[in-house]
Amino acid sequence: MATITAANFSDAAKADTVKALDQLEARLRWLSSWTIHNANHLRTKRDGLKVGGHQASCSSMTAIMSALYFHALRPQDKVAVKPHAGPVLHAIHYLLGNQSLDQLQRFRGLGGMQSYPSRTKDQIPVDFSTGSVGLGVAITAFTSLVQDYLIAHGQVREENAGRMIALMGDAELDEGNIYECLIEGYKHDLRNCWWVVDYNRQSLDSTTADRMFRRFDDIFETCGWRVITLKHGKLQLATFARPGGASIEQWIENCPNAEFAALTYLGGAAWRERLLRDIGEKPHVAALLASFTDEDLAAVMTNLGGHCTETLIEAFDAAQDSTPTLFIAYTVKGFGLPLAGHKDNHSGMMNPGQIAGLRDTMGIAEGDEWEPWAGLGNNAAAELKAFVERSALARKTPESAGDRVPVPALPAPEGEELSTQAAFGRILLDLAKSGEELADRIVTTAPDVTQTTNLGAFVNQRGLFRRQELADVFHSAKIPSAQKWAQHAAGQHIELGIAENNFFLMLASLGLAAPHFGTRLFPVGTVYDPFIARGLDALNYGCYQDSRFLLVGTPAGLTLAAEGGAHQSINTPLIGMGQPNLTYFEPAFADELAAMMEWAFGHMQAPDGSSVCVRLTTRVIPQAVREDDSWRADALKGGYWLRKPGAGAEAAIAFTGAVAPEAMAAWEQLIEDIPGLGLLNVTSPDLLHRGWSARRAARWTGQRPAASDAPSHAETLLGALPAGAGLVTVLDGSPGALSWLGGVKGMRVSPLGTDSFGQTGDLPDLYAKYRLDADAIADAAAELFL
Ligand SMILES: Cc1ncc(C[n+]2csc(CCOP(=O)(O)OP(=O)(O)O)c2C)c(N)n1
Ligand SMILES: [Mg+2]
């Protein structure tokens, strides 16, 4: 455990600071409680549903947040706030004048402040959205790595480096992604990162396991972190120094979490009775206890480090180097509220009588509840306001929209036969060799699948990123290898270990470089398509914050053949379609992919853009022969006719991706029997579906802009078929990704695709067994006419 040195400012100044921060702590505790109370007890309710909010989780952190935001934080620092302490963050900005009363009063209502801090929806500056516990913690580490990347690439000055800080609940330490992140952080020599644990030893359900005591210290220290434990406040330490105090200290040391929490809830008389029973016979203990009123005794026993402003600012002031630091701040959940310590207080709420009692003890007059400085008196209020205005937070620079980087035309790789995965590697290589600025802004990353996803050529060209240079041992020893693996500060590939949560958090962090650091990066991440599911919540988390990246799921589907069922992705098309802020494409041909990537680099920087995902394959197929570029615009809208339906055509085949040869072969087989048969290449089931449902929704939301009076692209495409025509849909993935197309014009559908686990085999066997081959498509077409 690190020792805490004295703060580097004078005792008098320090005393003033502590006093102001204590007053602010009380303001935050009150305002967060009242905001939640208002939403639950005062605002008109129309649905009988609980509104919710977490008064106990907030008050557990108010001292930590007061000390951090109004003392330790610098303008360049960024913070992820424990989701259920969101109201405290809003209260901080309310005191700063950045948040309106209207927003506080509409907490958890439509258009009001969000339940959990949100970058995209809240009106205050939020550095990181939080909500899914654990992810908001780990993203701070990855954002620190992004900052190091930008420093190394001359985009951020070393002296402006900020600290990336997570304010976390102790139960977040149960999330596995925390430990995956610790390991990756150690490998990349993480710095400028603080995690402050609100160690109240309570989660949602109850109190937490005693056995974890001191385990966290070991784990973090092993991973290169400094651990600073703030167990006792100054009042407690002073008491321990008095005669009999050592026995109380020892007693606290041995007290199980649940018992400590229960006594906290019961209060002073219960503490006294219990301490007398357990250690009353020890020298001086009875006299020491007798020197306290019940109220004072309760205050001493709950004066833990995380509630002691002086302890907190000393600790923060002493950790000014760049070593990653874990502060374990002992706290009481519900501190300073009648809910304190109760094991059920996570969703517990003060009743009207209790909140009135709290208001009275804080000296706030009835009717003054929303007054930012209520209960302070004029002079004190003015002083505190001035103190707040001097804080670094008031000087925080607003986020930038990010610069715009020109996107050059990306030519399609040449070759009569190609796989989309190989084409991806070639397109990136060509870019890497170009002098385009876009190429300099691309950062690639992969969870230990760089080579097998065809990122290797780009990496050979642009190098691996590492703050400290690391030679390629194999290269130095002249051992032949296709892959250069030298690591240096100018490199543009961030190699990650095989942990998909880390991969998605890295992408999310890189994709926020524009708003966070003012420099746009174009993250390109590759992962085996089936293992997207492994990091799905982190992917969703990145999209929720509107981070911008290009995700490449490859190889995909049953088409992986010999790799077998554990590697053959099935439902990723549905993930691509269902994930907000992510546009999913699945190309069949290399030129489509080039067009999609070019579009993606534009879309990733458009104000109303999104992240983009492409699902690729290693299957080498003959490339489409083009007469012109007319396919291109439609392909970027979600689909185009590879063979236009003839007049009066009674059916069409709609396919996506790797099964293009089967769809084309089936078309050849059937064209004589079904004159005018169409062949539709669906390049993005996502865009087609989204456009179709948005157009329908526009009829009742009234948001349809005049120009969009045109039908959706799906309607336009299928409008080429006469009413009553049938549709065979086929893709290497969940059939539901395409079968909905039948609903657009009310057509009969024969859907093909995979909806059971695959297995090993060669492609002819597997396509036959899972009904993806030309015969299956022909059979499905015949079914339409039964
Ligand atoms: C991934 C995820 N699982 C479950 C939840 C539901 N949940 C919200 S808070 C919480 C417990 C939080 O305990 P802790 O982190 O100790 O915070 P405290 O309220 O005690 O400060 C849980 C399980 C969630 N938000 N995210
Ligand atoms: Mg907790």
GROMACS .gro file of C-alpha atoms and ligand atoms in nm, residues 169-171 198-203 333, ligand 2:
model
   11
  169GLY     CA    1  -1.885   0.058  -0.797
  170ASP     CA    2  -1.715  -0.227  -0.615
  171ALA     CA    3  -1.944  -0.484  -0.777
  198ASP     CA    4  -1.659   0.319  -0.430
  199TYR     CA    5  -1.588   0.030  -0.195
  200ASN     CA    6  -1.918   0.012  -0.010
  201ARG     CA    7  -1.911  -0.368  -0.015
  202GLN     CA    8  -2.267  -0.379  -0.138
  203SER     CA    9  -2.390  -0.475  -0.482
  333LYS     CA   10  -2.381   0.281   0.066
  788MG      MG   11  -2.119  -0.139  -0.421
   0.00000   0.00000   0.00000
